[in-house]
Tab-separated table of C-alpha atoms in Angstrom:
chain	number	residue	atom	x	y	z
Z	768	MET	CA	0.034	0.057	-0.073
Z	769	SER	CA	1.376	3.532	-0.759
Z	770	THR	CA	0.303	6.417	1.014
Z	771	THR	CA	1.330	10.399	0.517
Z	772	VAL	CA	1.288	12.779	3.695
Z	773	LYS	CA	1.849	16.336	2.742
Z	774	VAL	CA	2.551	18.828	5.257
Z	775	ASP	CA	3.225	22.367	4.736
Z	776	PHE	CA	4.994	23.897	8.311
Z	777	THR	CA	4.458	27.332	6.864
Z	778	LYS	CA	0.810	27.208	6.770
Z	779	LYS	CA	-0.648	27.341	10.489
Z	780	THR	CA	-4.332	26.421	11.070
Z	781	GLY	CA	-4.784	28.808	13.951
Z	782	LYS	CA	-5.420	25.686	16.333
Z	783	GLN	CA	-3.106	24.646	19.000
Z	784	VAL	CA	-2.116	21.472	19.666
Z	785	GLN	CA	-4.625	20.180	22.275
Z	786	GLN	CA	-3.621	18.653	25.725
Z	787	LEU	CA	-4.544	15.134	24.814
Z	788	HIS	CA	-1.669	13.122	26.277
Z	789	GLY	CA	-3.201	12.871	29.658
Z	790	PHE	CA	-3.479	10.092	31.955
Z	791	ASN	CA	-5.513	8.490	34.771
Z	792	SER	CA	-3.108	8.085	37.760
Z	793	GLY	CA	-0.592	10.146	38.951
Z	794	PRO	CA	3.536	9.266	38.960
Z	795	MET	CA	3.605	7.919	42.658
Z	796	THR	CA	1.507	4.727	42.998
Z	797	LYS	CA	1.098	1.367	44.828
Z	798	VAL	CA	0.734	3.207	47.913
Z	799	PHE	CA	4.510	5.518	46.795
Z	800	THR	CA	6.481	2.644	46.001
Z	801	TYR	CA	6.440	2.625	42.490
Z	802	ASP	CA	8.038	5.731	40.885
Z	803	ALA	CA	7.373	7.084	37.135
Z	804	ARG	CA	8.233	10.644	38.068
Z	805	PRO	CA	10.846	10.754	35.628
Z	806	LEU	CA	8.852	9.505	32.895
Z	807	PHE	CA	5.746	11.690	33.835
Z	808	VAL	CA	8.428	14.550	33.041
Z	809	GLU	CA	10.149	12.916	29.785
Z	810	GLY	CA	6.644	12.278	28.425
Z	811	GLY	CA	5.096	15.912	29.464
Z	812	PHE	CA	1.850	14.528	30.351
Z	813	PRO	CA	-0.153	17.439	30.971
Z	814	TYR	CA	-2.915	16.425	32.684
Z	815	VAL	CA	-3.784	13.526	35.663
Z	816	ARG	CA	-7.159	12.747	36.055
Z	817	LEU	CA	-7.848	11.164	39.589
Z	818	HIS	CA	-10.086	8.211	39.523
Z	819	ASP	CA	-9.652	4.687	40.743
Z	820	SER	CA	-6.751	6.216	42.501
Z	821	GLU	CA	-4.339	3.474	44.167
Z	822	TYR	CA	-7.011	0.561	43.425
Z	823	PRO	CA	-6.859	-1.786	45.029
Z	824	TYR	CA	-3.879	-1.081	47.250
Z	825	GLY	CA	-4.751	2.319	48.556
Z	826	SER	CA	-8.255	2.508	47.967
Z	827	GLY	CA	-9.775	3.162	51.502
Z	828	GLU	CA	-7.286	6.163	51.400
Z	829	PHE	CA	-7.249	7.879	48.392
Z	830	ILE	CA	-9.232	10.677	46.324
Z	831	ASP	CA	-12.618	9.102	46.626
Z	832	ILE	CA	-15.166	11.217	48.992
Z	833	PRO	CA	-15.600	8.252	51.176
Z	834	CYS	CA	-11.972	8.060	51.774
Z	835	ILE	CA	-11.513	11.707	52.761
Z	836	PHE	CA	-14.949	11.934	54.504
Z	837	LYS	CA	-15.163	8.576	56.423
Z	838	ASN	CA	-18.231	9.135	58.308
Z	839	PHE	CA	-20.906	10.879	56.465
Z	840	ASP	CA	-22.854	11.542	59.796
Z	841	ALA	CA	-19.881	13.860	60.984
Z	842	ASP	CA	-20.054	17.867	61.009
Z	843	GLU	CA	-18.542	18.765	57.614
Z	844	ASN	CA	-17.706	21.925	58.687
Z	845	ASP	CA	-15.128	20.746	61.221
Z	846	PRO	CA	-11.670	19.926	59.719
Z	847	GLU	CA	-11.315	17.076	62.236
Z	848	SER	CA	-13.740	15.429	59.957
Z	849	TYR	CA	-11.648	14.680	56.959
Z	850	ASN	CA	-9.014	12.572	56.100
Z	851	PHE	CA	-6.449	14.586	53.709
Z	852	GLY	CA	-3.104	12.990	54.403
Z	853	ASN	CA	-2.546	10.456	51.708
Z	854	THR	CA	-4.395	12.262	48.848
Z	855	ASP	CA	-2.340	15.563	49.676
Z	856	GLU	CA	0.723	13.704	48.934
Z	857	TYR	CA	-0.562	12.141	45.858
Z	858	ILE	CA	-1.318	15.291	44.152
Z	859	ARG	CA	1.503	17.070	45.262
Z	860	GLN	CA	3.517	14.282	43.410
Z	861	CYS	CA	1.325	15.006	40.229
Z	862	LEU	CA	2.013	18.780	40.589
Z	863	ASN	CA	5.975	18.400	41.077
Z	864	VAL	CA	6.038	16.581	37.552
Z	865	GLY	CA	4.100	19.335	36.067
Z	866	SER	CA	0.718	17.737	35.450
Z	867	LYS	CA	-2.451	19.568	36.122
Z	868	ILE	CA	-5.097	18.039	37.814
Z	869	ILE	CA	-8.902	16.703	36.771
Z	870	TYR	CA	-10.189	15.914	40.376
Z	871	ARG	CA	-13.162	13.284	40.477
Z	872	LEU	CA	-15.518	13.996	42.924
Z	873	GLY	CA	-17.225	10.755	44.121
Z	874	ILE	CA	-16.105	7.133	44.276
Z	875	SER	CA	-14.024	4.422	42.414
Z	876	ILE	CA	-15.527	1.550	40.697
Z	877	GLU	CA	-16.704	-1.402	42.980
Z	878	HIS	CA	-16.338	-4.691	41.175
Z	879	SER	CA	-17.055	-6.956	44.276
Z	880	PRO	CA	-20.280	-8.152	44.681
Z	881	VAL	CA	-21.103	-6.167	48.018
Z	882	LYS	CA	-21.084	-2.624	47.272
Z	883	ARG	CA	-20.301	-0.267	49.761
Z	884	TYR	CA	-20.803	3.269	48.026
Z	885	THR	CA	-22.472	2.965	44.789
Z	886	ALA	CA	-25.893	3.825	46.521
Z	887	PRO	CA	-26.815	7.732	46.146
Z	888	PRO	CA	-25.784	9.608	49.109
Z	889	LYS	CA	-28.371	10.105	51.262
Z	890	ASP	CA	-28.617	13.473	51.213
Z	891	PHE	CA	-27.272	15.235	48.114
Z	892	ALA	CA	-26.939	18.852	49.669
Z	893	LYS	CA	-24.442	17.646	52.379
Z	894	TRP	CA	-22.452	15.813	49.614
Z	895	ALA	CA	-22.213	19.074	47.858
Z	896	ARG	CA	-20.887	20.876	51.105
Z	897	ILE	CA	-18.360	18.218	51.604
Z	898	CYS	CA	-16.761	18.713	48.153
Z	899	GLU	CA	-17.218	22.185	48.824
Z	900	HIS	CA	-14.780	21.693	51.753
Z	901	ILE	CA	-12.503	19.316	49.692
Z	902	ILE	CA	-12.233	22.040	47.140
Z	903	ARG	CA	-11.365	24.949	49.452
Z	904	HIS	CA	-9.041	22.838	51.208
Z	905	TYR	CA	-6.841	22.321	47.962
Z	906	ASN	CA	-7.266	25.733	46.533
Z	907	GLU	CA	-7.944	28.107	49.543
Z	908	GLY	CA	-5.908	26.819	52.281
Z	909	TRP	CA	-8.972	25.270	54.421
Z	910	ALA	CA	-7.672	22.671	57.147
Z	911	ASP	CA	-3.907	23.382	56.620
Z	912	GLY	CA	-4.521	23.093	53.073
Z	913	TYR	CA	-2.919	24.530	49.809
Z	914	HIS	CA	-3.474	27.165	47.140
Z	915	TRP	CA	-3.140	24.551	44.188
Z	916	ASN	CA	-5.953	26.242	41.856
Z	917	ILE	CA	-7.239	22.873	40.630
Z	918	GLU	CA	-9.279	23.870	37.962
Z	919	TYR	CA	-11.488	20.988	36.946
Z	920	TRP	CA	-13.800	19.415	39.378
Z	921	GLU	CA	-15.863	16.579	37.797
Z	922	ILE	CA	-18.741	14.986	39.532
Z	923	TRP	CA	-19.256	11.413	39.515
Z	924	ASN	CA	-17.995	8.663	37.059
Z	925	GLU	CA	-19.709	5.967	34.900
Z	926	PRO	CA	-23.397	6.628	36.626
Z	927	ASP	CA	-24.798	5.046	33.432
Z	928	LEU	CA	-22.678	1.944	33.461
Z	929	ASP	CA	-24.429	-1.142	33.998
Z	930	ARG	CA	-27.679	0.502	33.409
Z	931	GLU	CA	-29.505	-2.941	32.411
Z	932	THR	CA	-28.349	-4.867	34.851
Z	933	ASP	CA	-28.379	-5.310	38.813
Z	934	ASN	CA	-24.337	-5.326	39.202
Z	935	LYS	CA	-24.406	-1.596	39.372
Z	936	ARG	CA	-20.390	-1.011	40.062
Z	937	CYS	CA	-20.643	2.814	39.781
Z	938	TRP	CA	-24.250	4.346	40.514
Z	939	GLY	CA	-26.972	2.194	41.960
Z	940	GLY	CA	-29.689	4.668	41.522
Z	941	THR	CA	-32.001	5.680	38.750
Z	942	ALA	CA	-31.255	8.569	35.892
Z	943	ALA	CA	-33.737	10.651	37.376
Z	944	GLU	CA	-31.887	10.629	41.041
Z	945	PHE	CA	-28.757	11.316	39.432
Z	946	ALA	CA	-30.054	14.454	37.435
Z	947	GLU	CA	-31.295	15.423	40.614
Z	948	PHE	CA	-28.146	14.680	42.394
Z	949	TYR	CA	-25.725	16.623	39.563
Z	950	THR	CA	-28.135	19.474	39.978
Z	951	VAL	CA	-27.722	19.936	43.603
Z	952	SER	CA	-24.082	19.412	43.577
Z	953	ALA	CA	-23.211	21.430	40.369
Z	954	ARG	CA	-25.374	24.518	41.537
Z	955	HIS	CA	-23.983	24.645	45.117
Z	956	LEU	CA	-20.190	23.951	43.926
Z	957	LYS	CA	-20.754	26.813	41.215
Z	958	SER	CA	-22.232	29.054	43.484
Z	959	CYS	CA	-19.257	28.705	45.817
Z	960	PHE	CA	-16.563	28.747	42.941
Z	961	PRO	CA	-18.163	30.568	39.894
Z	962	HIS	CA	-14.324	30.764	38.699
Z	963	LEU	CA	-13.526	27.154	38.612
Z	964	LYS	CA	-15.221	24.302	36.009
Z	965	ILE	CA	-17.814	22.182	37.469
Z	966	GLY	CA	-18.790	19.412	35.175
Z	967	GLY	CA	-19.170	15.730	34.859
Z	968	CYS	CA	-20.101	12.930	34.591
Z	969	GLY	CA	-17.573	10.498	32.952
Z	970	PHE	CA	-20.139	8.816	31.038
Z	971	SER	CA	-19.350	5.130	29.826
Z	972	SER	CA	-20.643	5.716	26.289
Z	973	VAL	CA	-21.053	8.622	23.902
Z	974	ARG	CA	-24.910	8.207	24.047
Z	975	ASN	CA	-27.269	5.755	25.489
Z	976	THR	CA	-31.131	6.334	27.320
Z	977	PHE	CA	-29.737	7.108	30.830
Z	978	ILE	CA	-27.616	9.910	29.251
Z	979	GLU	CA	-30.470	11.360	27.136
Z	980	ASP	CA	-32.864	10.699	30.301
Z	981	PHE	CA	-30.430	12.924	32.473
Z	982	PHE	CA	-29.898	15.552	29.881
Z	983	LYS	CA	-33.816	15.492	29.217
Z	984	ASP	CA	-34.270	16.328	32.950
Z	985	ILE	CA	-31.331	18.858	33.655
Z	986	ALA	CA	-32.327	20.678	30.436
Z	987	ALA	CA	-35.977	21.501	31.632
Z	988	ARG	CA	-34.777	23.147	34.831
Z	989	THR	CA	-34.766	26.535	35.519
Z	990	PRO	CA	-32.084	28.330	36.318
Z	991	ARG	CA	-29.868	26.493	33.832
Z	992	VAL	CA	-27.945	23.826	35.652
Z	993	PRO	CA	-24.319	24.396	35.360
Z	994	LEU	CA	-22.226	22.168	32.841
Z	995	ASP	CA	-18.780	23.890	32.461
Z	996	PHE	CA	-17.138	20.545	30.951
Z	997	TYR	CA	-18.601	17.295	29.879
Z	998	THR	CA	-16.606	14.024	30.148
Z	999	TRP	CA	-17.354	10.726	28.425
Z	1000	HIS	CA	-15.177	7.781	27.964
Z	1001	ARG	CA	-14.321	5.572	24.624
Z	1002	TYR	CA	-12.988	1.961	24.655
Z	1003	LYS	CA	-12.820	0.735	20.984
Z	1004	GLY	CA	-10.214	-0.902	18.621
Z	1005	ASP	CA	-9.922	1.557	15.854
Z	1006	ALA	CA	-8.940	4.811	15.612
Z	1007	ALA	CA	-11.527	6.360	13.641
Z	1008	SER	CA	-14.342	5.397	15.978
Z	1009	TYR	CA	-12.786	8.223	18.442
Z	1010	ALA	CA	-13.642	11.010	15.917
Z	1011	LYS	CA	-17.114	9.422	15.621
Z	1012	GLY	CA	-17.811	9.562	19.321
Z	1013	ALA	CA	-16.578	12.962	19.548
Z	1014	ALA	CA	-19.185	14.162	16.878
Z	1015	ILE	CA	-21.862	12.292	18.636
Z	1016	VAL	CA	-21.197	13.740	22.008
Z	1017	ARG	CA	-21.382	17.260	20.263
Z	1018	ALA	CA	-24.517	16.677	18.748
Z	1019	LEU	CA	-25.655	15.305	22.043
Z	1020	LEU	CA	-24.553	18.460	23.741
Z	1021	THR	CA	-25.995	20.754	21.332
Z	1022	GLU	CA	-29.525	19.115	21.122
Z	1023	PHE	CA	-29.832	19.679	24.856
Z	1024	GLY	CA	-28.653	23.127	24.535
Z	1025	TYR	CA	-25.172	22.653	25.941
Z	1026	GLY	CA	-23.413	22.980	22.467
Z	1027	GLU	CA	-20.752	25.356	23.756
Z	1028	VAL	CA	-19.714	23.003	26.725
Z	1029	GLU	CA	-15.917	21.723	26.477
Z	1030	SER	CA	-15.735	18.162	25.506
Z	1031	ILE	CA	-13.326	15.967	27.640
Z	1032	LEU	CA	-12.084	12.347	26.909
Z	1033	ASP	CA	-11.203	11.329	30.128
Z	1034	GLU	CA	-11.055	7.489	29.708
Z	1035	TRP	CA	-10.011	5.793	26.696
Z	1036	ASN	CA	-7.913	2.845	25.671
Z	1037	LEU	CA	-7.532	0.279	23.091
Z	1038	MET	CA	-10.099	-2.344	23.198
Z	1039	TYR	CA	-11.255	-5.141	20.446
Z	1040	SER	CA	-14.103	-6.386	22.156
Z	1041	TRP	CA	-15.306	-6.875	25.889
Z	1042	ASP	CA	-15.626	-10.551	25.557
Z	1043	ARG	CA	-13.279	-12.956	27.434
Z	1044	VAL	CA	-11.085	-13.632	24.518
Z	1045	GLN	CA	-10.632	-10.125	23.004
Z	1046	GLN	CA	-10.365	-8.671	26.510
Z	1047	ALA	CA	-7.476	-10.569	27.278
Z	1048	GLU	CA	-5.629	-9.903	23.935
Z	1049	SER	CA	-6.236	-6.215	24.320
Z	1050	TYR	CA	-4.450	-6.104	27.171
Z	1051	ARG	CA	-1.631	-7.916	25.602
Z	1052	ALA	CA	-1.600	-5.615	22.700
Z	1053	MET	CA	-1.629	-2.568	24.876
Z	1054	LYS	CA	1.880	-3.221	26.119
Z	1055	ASP	CA	3.384	-3.974	22.377
Z	1056	HIS	CA	3.603	-2.412	18.902
Z	1057	ARG	CA	-0.129	-2.556	18.685
Z	1058	GLY	CA	-0.907	-0.707	21.147
Z	1059	ALA	CA	1.802	1.949	20.725
Z	1060	ALA	CA	0.703	2.483	17.079
Z	1061	PHE	CA	-3.006	2.411	18.107
Z	1062	TYR	CA	-2.443	5.319	20.641
Z	1063	ALA	CA	-0.111	7.280	18.154
Z	1064	ALA	CA	-3.240	7.163	15.516
Z	1065	VAL	CA	-6.118	8.148	18.322
Z	1066	LEU	CA	-3.952	11.092	19.152
Z	1067	CYS	CA	-3.693	11.842	15.712
Z	1068	VAL	CA	-7.080	11.653	15.091
Z	1069	LEU	CA	-8.315	13.615	18.407
Z	1070	GLN	CA	-6.202	16.587	17.122
Z	1071	GLU	CA	-7.167	16.523	13.583
Z	1072	GLN	CA	-10.779	15.320	13.512
Z	1073	SER	CA	-12.134	16.349	16.960
Z	1074	ASP	CA	-12.839	19.261	19.247
Z	1075	VAL	CA	-11.673	17.109	22.191
Z	1076	SER	CA	-9.640	19.981	24.344
Z	1077	ILE	CA	-8.149	17.238	26.927
Z	1078	ALA	CA	-7.945	14.019	27.341
Z	1079	THR	CA	-6.578	11.422	29.700
Z	1080	GLN	CA	-5.482	7.977	28.817
Z	1081	PHE	CA	-6.609	4.874	31.079
Z	1082	GLU	CA	-4.270	4.066	32.782
Z	1083	ALA	CA	-0.629	5.154	33.720
Z	1084	ASP	CA	-0.768	2.818	37.082
Z	1085	VAL	CA	1.623	0.045	36.336
Z	1086	VAL	CA	-0.301	-2.518	38.714
Z	1087	LYS	CA	-3.724	-2.418	36.423
Z	1088	GLU	CA	-4.094	-4.552	33.701
Z	1089	PHE	CA	-4.900	-1.148	31.180
Z	1090	CYS	CA	-1.383	0.303	31.839
Z	1091	GLY	CA	0.149	0.183	28.265
Z	1092	ILE	CA	2.958	2.789	28.614
Z	1093	PHE	CA	4.884	1.319	31.748
Z	1094	ASN	CA	6.617	-2.031	33.066
Z	1095	VAL	CA	8.222	-2.600	36.273
Z	1096	LYS	CA	11.910	-2.205	36.058
Z	1097	ASP	CA	13.331	-2.737	39.498
Z	1098	MET	CA	11.079	-3.901	42.297
Z	1099	CYS	CA	11.828	-2.553	45.657
Z	1100	VAL	CA	9.257	-1.903	48.408
Z	1101	GLY	CA	10.125	0.643	50.954
Z	1102	GLY	CA	8.035	3.980	50.609
Z	1103	LEU	CA	8.469	7.656	49.705
Z	1104	THR	CA	11.145	9.207	52.085
Z	1105	TYR	CA	12.747	12.190	50.786
Z	1106	GLY	CA	16.462	12.207	50.741
Z	1107	SER	CA	16.501	8.228	50.870
Z	1108	ALA	CA	13.531	7.011	48.931
Z	1109	LYS	CA	13.705	2.946	48.259
Z	1110	LEU	CA	11.467	3.190	45.155
Z	1111	ALA	CA	10.480	0.689	42.435
Z	1112	GLU	CA	11.612	1.878	39.005
Z	1113	LEU	CA	9.581	2.004	35.906
Z	1114	GLU	CA	10.744	1.449	32.330
Z	1115	PRO	CA	8.721	2.696	29.028
Z	1116	THR	CA	7.028	0.478	26.830
Z	1117	LYS	CA	6.833	0.886	23.107
Z	1118	GLY	CA	3.232	3.032	23.733
Z	1119	PHE	CA	5.072	5.523	25.837
Z	1120	TYR	CA	6.998	6.869	22.998
Z	1121	ALA	CA	3.613	7.606	21.047
Z	1122	PHE	CA	2.824	10.238	23.849
Z	1123	LYS	CA	6.249	11.397	24.105
Z	1124	SER	CA	5.974	12.067	20.522
Z	1125	PHE	CA	2.832	13.667	20.496
Z	1126	ASN	CA	4.203	15.869	23.612
Z	1127	ASN	CA	7.282	17.323	21.100
Z	1128	LEU	CA	4.117	18.863	18.834
Z	1129	TYR	CA	2.524	20.189	21.728
Z	1130	ARG	CA	5.415	21.926	22.620
Z	1131	MET	CA	5.965	22.986	19.176
Z	1132	GLY	CA	2.574	24.579	19.826
Z	1133	THR	CA	0.363	25.226	16.882
Z	1134	SER	CA	-1.003	22.913	14.173
Z	1135	VAL	CA	-0.115	23.153	10.796
Z	1136	SER	CA	-1.700	22.227	7.365
Z	1137	ILE	CA	-1.458	18.461	6.628
Z	1138	CYS	CA	-3.435	16.080	4.020
Z	1139	CYS	CA	-3.086	12.584	4.146
Z	1140	ASP	CA	-4.941	10.163	1.148
Z	1141	SER	CA	-5.519	7.271	3.425
Z	1142	ASP	CA	-7.915	6.212	5.612
Z	1143	SER	CA	-6.077	4.095	7.835
Z	1144	VAL	CA	-2.697	5.916	7.973
Z	1145	PHE	CA	-3.297	8.791	10.563
Z	1146	ALA	CA	-0.963	11.966	10.811
Z	1147	THR	CA	-0.914	15.149	12.763
Z	1148	ALA	CA	1.699	18.042	12.640
Z	1149	ALA	CA	3.068	21.080	14.355
Z	1150	ALA	CA	5.533	23.819	14.271
Z	1151	GLY	CA	6.843	26.663	16.769
Z	1152	ASP	CA	10.008	28.464	17.739
Z	1153	CYS	CA	11.383	25.098	19.046
Z	1154	GLY	CA	11.008	23.080	15.661
Z	1155	ASN	CA	8.471	21.238	13.502
Z	1156	GLY	CA	7.160	17.643	13.324
Z	1157	VAL	CA	4.697	15.474	12.234
Z	1158	LEU	CA	3.468	12.087	13.878
Z	1159	VAL	CA	2.376	9.403	11.539
Z	1160	SER	CA	0.800	6.289	12.720
Z	1161	ASN	CA	-0.098	2.885	10.287
Z	1162	GLN	CA	-3.213	1.209	11.279
Z	1163	SER	CA	-4.005	-0.318	7.934
Z	1164	GLY	CA	-3.220	-4.130	8.771
Z	1165	GLU	CA	-0.574	-3.880	6.038
Z	1166	ALA	CA	2.533	-2.338	5.534
Z	1167	ALA	CA	2.685	1.016	3.860
Z	1168	ASP	CA	5.175	3.026	2.040
Z	1169	VAL	CA	4.296	6.622	3.203
Z	1170	ALA	CA	5.473	9.426	0.921
Z	1171	LEU	CA	6.488	12.547	3.355
Z	1172	GLU	CA	6.061	15.725	1.198
Z	1173	LEU	CA	6.976	18.366	3.875
Z	1174	SER	CA	7.571	22.152	3.026
Z	1175	GLY	CA	8.998	24.686	5.108
Z	1176	VAL	CA	11.165	22.835	7.229
Z	1177	GLN	CA	14.156	24.174	8.548
Z	1178	GLY	CA	17.140	22.752	10.645
Z	1179	GLU	CA	18.197	19.130	11.475
Z	1180	ILE	CA	15.275	16.608	11.314
Z	1181	VAL	CA	14.965	13.077	12.971
Z	1182	VAL	CA	13.046	10.261	12.088
Z	1183	ARG	CA	12.079	7.754	14.924
Z	1184	LEU	CA	10.395	4.690	14.217
Z	1185	THR	CA	8.341	2.492	16.622
Z	1186	ASP	CA	7.378	-0.996	15.405
Z	1187	ALA	CA	7.435	-4.701	16.387
Z	1188	THR	CA	11.523	-4.346	16.184
Z	1189	HIS	CA	12.076	-0.900	16.617
Z	1190	THR	CA	11.213	1.363	19.827
Z	1191	ASN	CA	11.785	4.984	19.347
Z	1192	GLU	CA	14.832	4.199	17.069
Z	1193	VAL	CA	16.491	6.807	15.157
Z	1194	ILE	CA	16.628	5.397	11.393
Z	1195	LEU	CA	17.436	8.643	9.633
Z	1196	ARG	CA	18.833	11.957	10.237
Z	1197	LEU	CA	19.024	14.772	7.511
Z	1198	ARG	CA	19.517	18.437	7.326
Z	1199	ALA	CA	16.604	20.540	5.617
Z	1200	ASP	CA	16.390	23.727	4.052
Z	1201	GLY	CA	12.592	24.122	2.870
Z	1202	ASN	CA	11.290	21.045	1.254
Z	1203	VAL	CA	11.782	17.656	2.322
Z	1204	CYS	CA	10.778	14.628	0.171
Z	1205	LEU	CA	11.208	10.930	1.758
Z	1206	THR	CA	9.575	7.505	1.555
Z	1207	LEU	CA	9.122	5.686	4.392
Z	1208	PRO	CA	8.540	1.970	4.788
Z	1209	MET	CA	6.050	1.433	7.497
Z	1210	ALA	CA	5.047	-1.937	8.899
Z	1211	PRO	CA	1.696	-2.866	10.293
Z	1212	ASP	CA	0.974	-1.253	13.519
Z	1213	SER	CA	3.811	1.146	13.455
Z	1214	PHE	CA	4.120	4.772	13.897
Z	1215	ALA	CA	6.894	7.300	13.315
Z	1216	TYR	CA	7.912	10.837	14.380
Z	1217	VAL	CA	9.694	12.666	11.882
Z	1218	GLY	CA	11.080	16.704	12.721
Z	1219	THR	CA	13.117	18.452	15.224
Z	1220	ASP	CA	14.644	16.083	17.823
Z	1221	LEU	CA	13.460	17.917	20.996
Z	1222	PRO	CA	15.775	17.628	24.224
Z	1223	ASP	CA	14.419	15.794	27.214
Z	1224	PRO	CA	12.720	18.291	29.810
Z	1225	ILE	CA	14.922	18.225	32.925
Z	1226	PRO	CA	13.344	16.873	36.157
Z	1227	THR	CA	12.951	19.803	38.736
Z	1228	TYR	CA	11.013	17.892	41.348
Z	1229	PRO	CA	12.416	17.333	45.217
Z	1230	SER	CA	14.426	13.996	45.168
């Protein structure tokens, strides 16, 4: 198969490279014993979404409302009612590596047959006031807190999951109950923090009857129910479906009067199918060249064919089967102790380099004109003061000769290839002054970064 990709680095589209290479889970995981901080800095991950954090090892102590406010009958105005310690440190490590936060207010998914926290809170207004105090702790210094200016506060996660079963792992109530719960919570938090972004709800699908019922309910209410951003999830095996999903989301928001709302894809990953055989194969693929090429393709699709502003892939925590970017390198248990840390180190997979390559484009800043004549080869490109680059992924299922026609290229250009036998390997260097034409043989499930070889960021966090 032959494909032509044309890029003109002198023609800027006016669209910024979006913050699409974020992750769920931070750099210090398994209760501060796995250290991915150097890799977070190297990858330049712009956002960390706090959901299912430290599951299962520390799931009773981190992020979730029942972890921070353990006794719902306690006084929500009393700092002694709150358990902030481990969550403080978890967020600190995210901020130390330069990642911003999307804080999910709610609970982690519950796979066990006995559900602890999936039932609707017994007092929606009190639940909202508890969240208010958590926000004040992290942004206004309440209860010996901080001034971390966390902007995005997401209400709940996947309330629509398992809507047709009795095993409801995230929300045990109805769509009507959830609409009331969201309305009470969002109105209270927005009244307290009009400058912050309050939204949700991490829906598991782009559209279904639960989501429609939710929107029918809130759209009929006066005054308008706040929804500053809308979060949704996608687990598919083809990159093009992510553009289709984003379009469905935008149409949904527009239909119910929220057309201007920011679209955030805050869970996504490779999933061929949820059946037993294909799900297992998906987890294997996440760790190898198949997942790597898929990640690169989705990043290209989201940048070029969607209005998604932020995306956080699931998952950066190496203990979870969804983690496609890290493996454990050196095992060590000791915990986080500044100055004398005994920590397990992680190493990057092939998939890590898809996100690192996209970060090169993000650092350049501005998208440029690009044209690709294939429906199964995906590309995106950017230019800026620090250089110019293009990311290309072959998802065609067959080998492809990709003809790159690059205009307005200046300086030294590197070609880095990732496939079954290469991992971010430099296969060509050349010096350009204007136009460059080259043909790049790409195996099935491969991606390449072609452009300025930017130096890695230097870590500045406390050791």
